[in-house]
Tab-separated table of C-alpha atoms in Angstrom:
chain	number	residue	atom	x	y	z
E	19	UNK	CA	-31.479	49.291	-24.133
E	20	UNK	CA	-34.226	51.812	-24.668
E	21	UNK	CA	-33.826	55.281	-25.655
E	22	UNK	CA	-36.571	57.669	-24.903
E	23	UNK	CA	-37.163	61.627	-26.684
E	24	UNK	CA	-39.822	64.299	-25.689
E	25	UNK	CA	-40.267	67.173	-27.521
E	26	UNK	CA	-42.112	69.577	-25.653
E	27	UNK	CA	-43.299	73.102	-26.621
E	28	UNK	CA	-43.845	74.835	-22.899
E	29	UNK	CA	-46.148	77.464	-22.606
E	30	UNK	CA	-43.705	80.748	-22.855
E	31	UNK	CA	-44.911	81.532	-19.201
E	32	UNK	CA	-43.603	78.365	-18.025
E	33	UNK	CA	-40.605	77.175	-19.618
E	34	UNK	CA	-38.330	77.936	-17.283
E	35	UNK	CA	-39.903	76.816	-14.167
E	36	UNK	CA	-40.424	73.919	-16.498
E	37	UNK	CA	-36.206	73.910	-16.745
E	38	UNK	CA	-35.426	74.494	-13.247
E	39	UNK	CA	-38.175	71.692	-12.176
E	40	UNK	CA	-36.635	69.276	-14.421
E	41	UNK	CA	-33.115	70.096	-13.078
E	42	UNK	CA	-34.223	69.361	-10.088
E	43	UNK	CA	-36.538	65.778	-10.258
E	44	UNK	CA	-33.173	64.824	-12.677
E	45	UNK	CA	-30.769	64.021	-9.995
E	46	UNK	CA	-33.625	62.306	-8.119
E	47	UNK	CA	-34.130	59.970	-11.857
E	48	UNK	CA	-30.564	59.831	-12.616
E	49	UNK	CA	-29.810	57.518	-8.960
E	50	UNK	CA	-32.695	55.128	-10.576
E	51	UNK	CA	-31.838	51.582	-10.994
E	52	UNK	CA	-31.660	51.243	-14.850
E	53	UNK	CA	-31.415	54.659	-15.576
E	54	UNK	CA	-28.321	55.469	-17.836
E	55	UNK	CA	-28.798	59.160	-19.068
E	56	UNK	CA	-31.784	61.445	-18.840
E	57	UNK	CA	-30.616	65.137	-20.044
E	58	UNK	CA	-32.929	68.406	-21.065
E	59	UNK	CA	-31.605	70.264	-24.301
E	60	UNK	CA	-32.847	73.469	-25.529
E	61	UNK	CA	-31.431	75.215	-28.946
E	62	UNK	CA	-31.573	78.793	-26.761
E	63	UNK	CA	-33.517	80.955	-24.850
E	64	UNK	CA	-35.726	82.341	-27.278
E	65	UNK	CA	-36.750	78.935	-28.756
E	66	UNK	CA	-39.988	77.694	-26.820
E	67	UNK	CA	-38.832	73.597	-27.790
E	68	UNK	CA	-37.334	71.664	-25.264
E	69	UNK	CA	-35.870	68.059	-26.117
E	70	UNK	CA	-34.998	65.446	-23.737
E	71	UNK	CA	-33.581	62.532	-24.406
E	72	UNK	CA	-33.191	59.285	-21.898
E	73	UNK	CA	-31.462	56.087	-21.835
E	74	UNK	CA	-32.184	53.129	-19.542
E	75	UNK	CA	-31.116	49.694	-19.172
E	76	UNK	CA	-35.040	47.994	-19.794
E	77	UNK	CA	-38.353	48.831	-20.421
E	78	UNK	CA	-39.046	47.606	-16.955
E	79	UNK	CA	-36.933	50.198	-16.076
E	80	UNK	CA	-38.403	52.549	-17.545
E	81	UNK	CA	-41.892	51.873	-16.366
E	82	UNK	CA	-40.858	51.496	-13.244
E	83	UNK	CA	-39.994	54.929	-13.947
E	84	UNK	CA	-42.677	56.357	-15.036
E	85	UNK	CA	-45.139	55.021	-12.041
E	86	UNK	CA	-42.651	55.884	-9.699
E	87	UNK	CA	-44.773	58.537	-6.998
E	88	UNK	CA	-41.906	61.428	-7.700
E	89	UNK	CA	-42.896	61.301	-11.225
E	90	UNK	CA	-46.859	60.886	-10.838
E	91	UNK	CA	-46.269	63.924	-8.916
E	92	UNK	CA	-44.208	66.042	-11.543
E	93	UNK	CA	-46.111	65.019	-14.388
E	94	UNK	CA	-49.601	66.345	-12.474
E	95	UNK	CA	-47.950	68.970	-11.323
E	96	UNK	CA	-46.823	70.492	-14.924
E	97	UNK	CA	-49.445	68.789	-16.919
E	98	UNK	CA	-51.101	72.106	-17.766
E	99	UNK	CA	-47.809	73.885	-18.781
E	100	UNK	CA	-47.471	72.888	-22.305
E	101	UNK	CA	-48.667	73.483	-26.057
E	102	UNK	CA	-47.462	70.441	-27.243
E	103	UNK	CA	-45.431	67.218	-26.072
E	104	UNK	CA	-44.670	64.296	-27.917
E	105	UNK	CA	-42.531	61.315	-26.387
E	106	UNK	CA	-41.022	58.680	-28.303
E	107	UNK	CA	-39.628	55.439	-27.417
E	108	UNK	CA	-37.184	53.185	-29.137
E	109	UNK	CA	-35.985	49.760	-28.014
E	110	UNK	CA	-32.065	48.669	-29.381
């Protein structure tokens, strides 16, 4: 199993867009093969962090993941909207 956490630090201007996009690509990435959780968490609205935190069955499946075209597409398309985003990944 690998578990995956982001940390991200959206620009103020964009961090809800940056929600509401996410909400939206998730239920495409939560009917991927492998994927077992993939959740945004946020401590409230006045924090600028946002943490997400994935599971999935593989690394295949995660890389299949991340060069999947929906995801080349949401990761050019808010590339430019943050001050800071780390992503860690963990293998059980």
């Amino acid at each position: 199993m690998i578990i995956v956490t982001v940390k991200t630090t959206p620009k103020s201007e964009y961090k809800q867009e940056y929600i509401k996009q996410f909400n939206e690509i998730a239920t495409v990435i939560r009917q991927e093969t492998g994927c077992l959780e993939y959740e945004l968490y946020q401590k409230d609205e006045e924090n600028p962090e946002v943490f997400i935190f994935e599971r999935w069955d593989s690394k295949e499946h995660l890389d299949a993941h991340l060069k999947s075209e929906h995801m080349i597409q949401f990761f050019s398309y808010t590339s430019s909207w943050f001050e800071k985003k780390v992503m860690d990944v963990y293998e059980l």
